[in-house]
Every structure is written in C-alpha cells, then in structure tokens.
Amino acid sequence: MGFAVASPIWEKAGPNLPEMARLTSFQYSYQAGVTTFIQPIWYLGALLALVGLVALYAMFQYKNRLQQQALCAVNSLLLMIITGLILYRTLYLGKEYGNPADQGSFLPGFYAIIGSLFANGLANRFIRRDEKLVKESNRFR
C-alpha cells in the first residue's frame, strides 16, 4: 500500500502536447496549456494508508485468527471502495478531459492496489486453512 500511495495511479494525455491529466493518491491534476488545475483528493490517500495500517495490524493478530479474518474482510471492503472510487474518477470523470474515447492509462499505483486485493484474498484463505487445521488437531485430543 505504501507503493500505491507513492506512485501515480492514472494519467491521460490530451490532444495537444502540454495537456495532461494525472491521478495520484492525494490529488487529481490536469494541465491545459499553461494553466494547471489541482484538485486535492485527500480521502483516497487516507483510505490507502488505512488499508496499509489495518493489514499491518492484522499480521500481528496471529493468536486470534477470527479477528484476523474480520480484519481481512474489512480490508477487502476498503480495497473495493478504493477501486470503485478510482474507476469512477478515471472512467467517468476522466471523459471530460481530452478525447472522450481515450480512457487514459493505468499506472503502477493502480496495479499495486489490485495486487494488494489479491494478496488479501490469499491471506484470508490461508488464515481459514490454519484455523481449520487447529480445530482438527483439537478434535484429536
């Protein structure tokens, strides 16, 4: 998540060379000629940081696997909200800028978010598997 916060998420080039729109985790900026418009998006960066903190906290809750599963579920929900916000910002609001047929290109920050969603799903799967193994071993006692 730290990589997603530090990296640009999306960009779109306009029809003329100096025109560019860019989405990072803290701002949406677009340049039209000489002027640059910057719209702060602090909530996206805050959500990304929150996901990272919840994941870090969940890693150290290994003695309480049910709480780990709940934290992974919360993280999945937050990651889906973040992905929805980014897609709304880029695919819907991004059409206002430049060529409406061009959707722009997603950058490494977006793929880091998708990767963290995948890693969160794997973590939840292995936590469930571990919990099942512990329950089976308690049954043999």
Tab-separated table of N, CA, C and O in Angstrom, residues 32-106:
chain	number	residue	atom	x	y	z
A	32	ALA	N	-3.934	22.303	-18.816
A	32	ALA	CA	-4.498	22.745	-20.097
A	32	ALA	C	-3.682	23.954	-20.557
A	32	ALA	O	-3.882	25.060	-20.062
A	33	GLY	N	-2.759	23.717	-21.451
A	33	GLY	CA	-1.903	24.810	-21.900
A	33	GLY	C	-0.919	25.198	-20.818
A	33	GLY	O	-0.163	24.387	-20.305
A	34	VAL	N	-0.975	26.472	-20.427
A	34	VAL	CA	-0.049	26.977	-19.420
A	34	VAL	C	-0.595	26.786	-18.004
A	34	VAL	O	0.157	26.653	-17.047
A	35	THR	N	-1.906	26.739	-17.860
A	35	THR	CA	-2.511	26.657	-16.530
A	35	THR	C	-2.622	25.204	-16.061
A	35	THR	O	-2.869	24.302	-16.850
A	36	THR	N	-2.449	25.030	-14.774
A	36	THR	CA	-2.575	23.716	-14.146
A	36	THR	C	-3.633	23.802	-13.057
A	36	THR	O	-3.578	24.664	-12.199
A	37	PHE	N	-4.596	22.886	-13.107
A	37	PHE	CA	-5.650	22.805	-12.107
A	37	PHE	C	-5.373	21.599	-11.218
A	37	PHE	O	-5.168	20.508	-11.709
A	38	ILE	N	-5.405	21.832	-9.921
A	38	ILE	CA	-5.138	20.753	-8.964
A	38	ILE	C	-6.327	20.634	-8.018
A	38	ILE	O	-6.711	21.600	-7.377
A	39	GLN	N	-6.888	19.440	-7.972
A	39	GLN	CA	-7.994	19.160	-7.063
A	39	GLN	C	-7.508	18.146	-6.025
A	39	GLN	O	-7.147	17.023	-6.367
A	40	PRO	N	-7.464	18.525	-4.753
A	40	PRO	CA	-6.992	17.570	-3.732
A	40	PRO	C	-7.992	16.437	-3.516
A	40	PRO	O	-9.201	16.654	-3.506
A	41	ILE	N	-7.447	15.254	-3.387
A	41	ILE	CA	-8.255	14.063	-3.098
A	41	ILE	C	-7.625	13.394	-1.879
A	41	ILE	O	-7.061	12.314	-1.960
A	42	TRP	N	-7.732	14.021	-0.746
A	42	TRP	CA	-7.095	13.522	0.471
A	42	TRP	C	-7.722	12.221	0.942
A	42	TRP	O	-7.060	11.388	1.556
A	43	TYR	N	-9.016	12.016	0.673
A	43	TYR	CA	-9.704	10.825	1.177
A	43	TYR	C	-9.162	9.552	0.537
A	43	TYR	O	-9.133	8.499	1.182
A	44	LEU	N	-8.701	9.622	-0.702
A	44	LEU	CA	-8.147	8.441	-1.354
A	44	LEU	C	-6.826	8.033	-0.698
A	44	LEU	O	-6.608	6.859	-0.403
A	45	GLY	N	-5.977	9.003	-0.441
A	45	GLY	CA	-4.720	8.711	0.248
A	45	GLY	C	-4.943	8.222	1.663
A	45	GLY	O	-4.237	7.332	2.154
A	46	ALA	N	-5.945	8.796	2.344
A	46	ALA	CA	-6.254	8.363	3.709
A	46	ALA	C	-6.771	6.923	3.720
A	46	ALA	O	-6.400	6.130	4.602
A	47	LEU	N	-7.603	6.567	2.743
A	47	LEU	CA	-8.104	5.190	2.668
A	47	LEU	C	-6.977	4.207	2.359
A	47	LEU	O	-6.930	3.112	2.925
A	48	LEU	N	-6.062	4.596	1.470
A	48	LEU	CA	-4.932	3.729	1.157
A	48	LEU	C	-4.045	3.518	2.388
A	48	LEU	O	-3.595	2.405	2.662
A	49	ALA	N	-3.801	4.580	3.132
A	49	ALA	CA	-2.996	4.460	4.353
A	49	ALA	C	-3.726	3.614	5.395
A	49	ALA	O	-3.095	2.805	6.094
A	50	LEU	N	-5.040	3.765	5.500
A	50	LEU	CA	-5.823	2.974	6.448
A	50	LEU	C	-5.754	1.485	6.110
A	50	LEU	O	-5.624	0.648	7.007
A	51	VAL	N	-5.828	1.152	4.823
A	51	VAL	CA	-5.722	-0.251	4.413
A	51	VAL	C	-4.362	-0.815	4.813
A	51	VAL	O	-4.261	-1.937	5.311
A	52	GLY	N	-3.309	-0.038	4.601
A	52	GLY	CA	-1.982	-0.499	4.994
A	52	GLY	C	-1.857	-0.707	6.485
A	52	GLY	O	-1.273	-1.695	6.945
A	53	LEU	N	-2.423	0.199	7.277
A	53	LEU	CA	-2.359	0.070	8.733
A	53	LEU	C	-3.179	-1.116	9.236
A	53	LEU	O	-2.749	-1.837	10.143
A	54	VAL	N	-4.356	-1.330	8.646
A	54	VAL	CA	-5.190	-2.475	9.050
A	54	VAL	C	-4.486	-3.789	8.695
A	54	VAL	O	-4.496	-4.738	9.490
A	55	ALA	N	-3.842	-3.840	7.535
A	55	ALA	CA	-3.118	-5.054	7.143
A	55	ALA	C	-1.936	-5.306	8.075
A	55	ALA	O	-1.675	-6.448	8.468
A	56	LEU	N	-1.234	-4.260	8.433
A	56	LEU	CA	-0.104	-4.394	9.351
A	56	LEU	C	-0.576	-4.873	10.730
A	56	LEU	O	0.037	-5.745	11.339
A	57	TYR	N	-1.684	-4.313	11.203
A	57	TYR	CA	-2.239	-4.729	12.488
A	57	TYR	C	-2.708	-6.185	12.427
A	57	TYR	O	-2.524	-6.952	13.383
A	58	ALA	N	-3.314	-6.584	11.299
A	58	ALA	CA	-3.827	-7.948	11.167
A	58	ALA	C	-2.699	-8.972	11.175
A	58	ALA	O	-2.882	-10.093	11.657
A	59	MET	N	-1.534	-8.600	10.678
A	59	MET	CA	-0.416	-9.547	10.666
A	59	MET	C	0.022	-9.936	12.077
A	59	MET	O	0.468	-11.056	12.296
A	60	PHE	N	-0.124	-9.025	13.022
A	60	PHE	CA	0.329	-9.310	14.381
A	60	PHE	C	-0.785	-9.867	15.276
A	60	PHE	O	-0.573	-10.035	16.469
A	61	GLN	N	-1.928	-10.161	14.702
A	61	GLN	CA	-3.029	-10.767	15.446
A	61	GLN	C	-3.106	-12.269	15.180
A	61	GLN	O	-4.188	-12.841	15.102
A	62	TYR	N	-1.953	-12.923	15.069
A	62	TYR	CA	-1.916	-14.334	14.699
A	62	TYR	C	-2.453	-15.257	15.788
A	62	TYR	O	-2.785	-16.396	15.516
A	63	LYS	N	-2.570	-14.781	17.018
A	63	LYS	CA	-3.125	-15.623	18.080
A	63	LYS	C	-4.648	-15.642	18.043
A	63	LYS	O	-5.270	-16.528	18.609
A	64	ASN	N	-5.253	-14.675	17.383
A	64	ASN	CA	-6.702	-14.592	17.271
A	64	ASN	C	-7.068	-14.597	15.788
A	64	ASN	O	-7.215	-13.563	15.156
A	65	ARG	N	-7.210	-15.807	15.244
A	65	ARG	CA	-7.430	-15.941	13.805
A	65	ARG	C	-8.792	-15.423	13.363
A	65	ARG	O	-8.942	-14.943	12.248
A	66	LEU	N	-9.785	-15.483	14.221
A	66	LEU	CA	-11.098	-14.948	13.849
A	66	LEU	C	-11.039	-13.429	13.681
A	66	LEU	O	-11.667	-12.871	12.775
A	67	GLN	N	-10.273	-12.782	14.539
A	67	GLN	CA	-10.101	-11.333	14.383
A	67	GLN	C	-9.302	-11.030	13.118
A	67	GLN	O	-9.579	-10.062	12.425
A	68	GLN	N	-8.336	-11.869	12.797
A	68	GLN	CA	-7.585	-11.694	11.555
A	68	GLN	C	-8.506	-11.807	10.350
A	68	GLN	O	-8.392	-11.017	9.409
A	69	GLN	N	-9.402	-12.769	10.377
A	69	GLN	CA	-10.340	-12.924	9.266
A	69	GLN	C	-11.252	-11.710	9.148
A	69	GLN	O	-11.549	-11.257	8.041
A	70	ALA	N	-11.700	-11.188	10.267
A	70	ALA	CA	-12.558	-9.998	10.234
A	70	ALA	C	-11.794	-8.797	9.684
A	70	ALA	O	-12.333	-8.015	8.889
A	71	LEU	N	-10.544	-8.661	10.082
A	71	LEU	CA	-9.737	-7.546	9.570
A	71	LEU	C	-9.473	-7.695	8.076
A	71	LEU	O	-9.455	-6.701	7.342
A	72	CYS	N	-9.277	-8.920	7.615
A	72	CYS	CA	-9.107	-9.151	6.178
A	72	CYS	C	-10.390	-8.814	5.415
A	72	CYS	O	-10.332	-8.281	4.303
A	73	ALA	N	-11.529	-9.122	6.000
A	73	ALA	CA	-12.799	-8.777	5.356
A	73	ALA	C	-12.977	-7.261	5.280
A	73	ALA	O	-13.418	-6.729	4.246
A	74	VAL	N	-12.620	-6.561	6.351
A	74	VAL	CA	-12.690	-5.090	6.347
A	74	VAL	C	-11.736	-4.530	5.300
A	74	VAL	O	-12.079	-3.603	4.552
A	75	ASN	N	-10.544	-5.104	5.221
A	75	ASN	CA	-9.571	-4.655	4.232
A	75	ASN	C	-10.072	-4.884	2.809
A	75	ASN	O	-9.882	-4.045	1.937
A	76	SER	N	-10.701	-6.019	2.561
A	76	SER	CA	-11.257	-6.289	1.233
A	76	SER	C	-12.335	-5.271	0.874
A	76	SER	O	-12.392	-4.787	-0.258
A	77	LEU	N	-13.173	-4.953	1.843
A	77	LEU	CA	-14.217	-3.962	1.605
A	77	LEU	C	-13.620	-2.589	1.293
A	77	LEU	O	-14.043	-1.916	0.346
A	78	LEU	N	-12.619	-2.196	2.069
A	78	LEU	CA	-11.962	-0.908	1.825
A	78	LEU	C	-11.264	-0.878	0.465
A	78	LEU	O	-11.315	0.132	-0.247
A	79	LEU	N	-10.628	-1.983	0.090
A	79	LEU	CA	-9.955	-2.037	-1.204
A	79	LEU	C	-10.948	-1.965	-2.360
A	79	LEU	O	-10.675	-1.349	-3.394
A	80	MET	N	-12.117	-2.578	-2.194
A	80	MET	CA	-13.140	-2.489	-3.242
A	80	MET	C	-13.688	-1.063	-3.348
A	80	MET	O	-13.961	-0.576	-4.449
A	81	ILE	N	-13.846	-0.390	-2.219
A	81	ILE	CA	-14.285	1.009	-2.239
A	81	ILE	C	-13.251	1.872	-2.941
A	81	ILE	O	-13.595	2.735	-3.773
A	82	ILE	N	-11.978	1.659	-2.632
A	82	ILE	CA	-10.906	2.424	-3.269
A	82	ILE	C	-10.894	2.181	-4.772
A	82	ILE	O	-10.783	3.119	-5.567
A	83	THR	N	-11.008	0.926	-5.180
A	83	THR	CA	-11.021	0.598	-6.602
A	83	THR	C	-12.214	1.247	-7.295
A	83	THR	O	-12.088	1.780	-8.403
A	84	GLY	N	-13.365	1.225	-6.660
A	84	GLY	CA	-14.549	1.874	-7.228
A	84	GLY	C	-14.367	3.379	-7.359
A	84	GLY	O	-14.750	3.971	-8.376
A	85	LEU	N	-13.781	4.014	-6.357
A	85	LEU	CA	-13.521	5.451	-6.428
A	85	LEU	C	-12.561	5.792	-7.564
A	85	LEU	O	-12.768	6.768	-8.297
A	86	ILE	N	-11.530	4.988	-7.714
A	86	ILE	CA	-10.561	5.239	-8.776
A	86	ILE	C	-11.196	5.044	-10.143
A	86	ILE	O	-11.009	5.863	-11.050
A	87	LEU	N	-11.959	3.982	-10.299
A	87	LEU	CA	-12.609	3.749	-11.592
A	87	LEU	C	-13.627	4.837	-11.909
A	87	LEU	O	-13.760	5.259	-13.060
A	88	TYR	N	-14.350	5.307	-10.910
A	88	TYR	CA	-15.286	6.404	-11.120
A	88	TYR	C	-14.540	7.660	-11.546
A	88	TYR	O	-14.947	8.352	-12.476
A	89	ARG	N	-13.460	7.964	-10.858
A	89	ARG	CA	-12.672	9.163	-11.158
A	89	ARG	C	-12.079	9.104	-12.552
A	89	ARG	O	-12.008	10.110	-13.247
A	90	THR	N	-11.586	7.938	-12.947
A	90	THR	CA	-10.866	7.845	-14.216
A	90	THR	C	-11.785	7.599	-15.406
A	90	THR	O	-11.652	8.266	-16.425
A	91	LEU	N	-12.688	6.665	-15.293
A	91	LEU	CA	-13.501	6.297	-16.445
A	91	LEU	C	-14.698	7.217	-16.655
A	91	LEU	O	-15.114	7.448	-17.783
A	92	TYR	N	-15.275	7.729	-15.583
A	92	TYR	CA	-16.449	8.598	-15.723
A	92	TYR	C	-16.053	10.072	-15.774
A	92	TYR	O	-16.389	10.777	-16.715
A	93	LEU	N	-15.345	10.540	-14.768
A	93	LEU	CA	-14.959	11.956	-14.741
A	93	LEU	C	-13.796	12.255	-15.673
A	93	LEU	O	-13.609	13.397	-16.077
A	94	GLY	N	-13.015	11.252	-16.032
A	94	GLY	CA	-11.890	11.447	-16.940
A	94	GLY	C	-12.312	11.707	-18.369
A	94	GLY	O	-11.528	12.194	-19.183
A	95	LYS	N	-13.569	11.393	-18.715
A	95	LYS	CA	-14.055	11.649	-20.072
A	95	LYS	C	-14.199	13.139	-20.357
A	95	LYS	O	-14.189	13.549	-21.505
A	96	GLU	N	-14.342	13.932	-19.316
A	96	GLU	CA	-14.490	15.373	-19.501
A	96	GLU	C	-13.221	16.004	-20.051
A	96	GLU	O	-13.248	17.082	-20.619
A	97	TYR	N	-12.117	15.343	-19.878
A	97	TYR	CA	-10.829	15.896	-20.263
A	97	TYR	C	-10.335	15.236	-21.533
A	97	TYR	O	-10.341	14.012	-21.648
A	98	GLY	N	-9.924	16.009	-22.509
A	98	GLY	CA	-9.319	15.478	-23.728
A	98	GLY	C	-10.313	14.715	-24.586
A	98	GLY	O	-11.492	15.033	-24.664
A	99	ASN	N	-9.851	13.672	-25.225
A	99	ASN	CA	-10.646	12.836	-26.108
A	99	ASN	C	-11.522	11.899	-25.283
A	99	ASN	O	-11.017	11.088	-24.521
A	100	PRO	N	-12.869	11.983	-25.426
A	100	PRO	CA	-13.747	11.119	-24.615
A	100	PRO	C	-13.585	9.623	-24.919
A	100	PRO	O	-13.860	8.793	-24.067
A	101	ALA	N	-13.124	9.285	-26.124
A	101	ALA	CA	-12.948	7.870	-26.460
A	101	ALA	C	-11.702	7.284	-25.805
A	101	ALA	O	-11.626	6.086	-25.563
A	102	ASP	N	-10.724	8.123	-25.498
A	102	ASP	CA	-9.499	7.662	-24.847
A	102	ASP	C	-9.716	7.610	-23.344
A	102	ASP	O	-10.070	8.604	-22.720
A	103	GLN	N	-9.507	6.445	-22.743
A	103	GLN	CA	-9.738	6.297	-21.306
A	103	GLN	C	-8.490	6.580	-20.483
A	103	GLN	O	-8.553	6.582	-19.269
A	104	GLY	N	-7.372	6.807	-21.116
A	104	GLY	CA	-6.141	7.029	-20.381
A	104	GLY	C	-5.466	5.707	-20.066
A	104	GLY	O	-5.880	4.653	-20.539
A	105	SER	N	-4.430	5.760	-19.277
A	105	SER	CA	-3.712	4.532	-18.944
A	105	SER	C	-3.515	4.447	-17.431
A	105	SER	O	-3.228	5.438	-16.777
A	106	PHE	N	-3.684	3.232	-16.932
A	106	PHE	CA	-3.458	2.986	-15.521
A	106	PHE	C	-1.968	2.772	-15.291
A	106	PHE	O	-1.296	2.120	-16.078
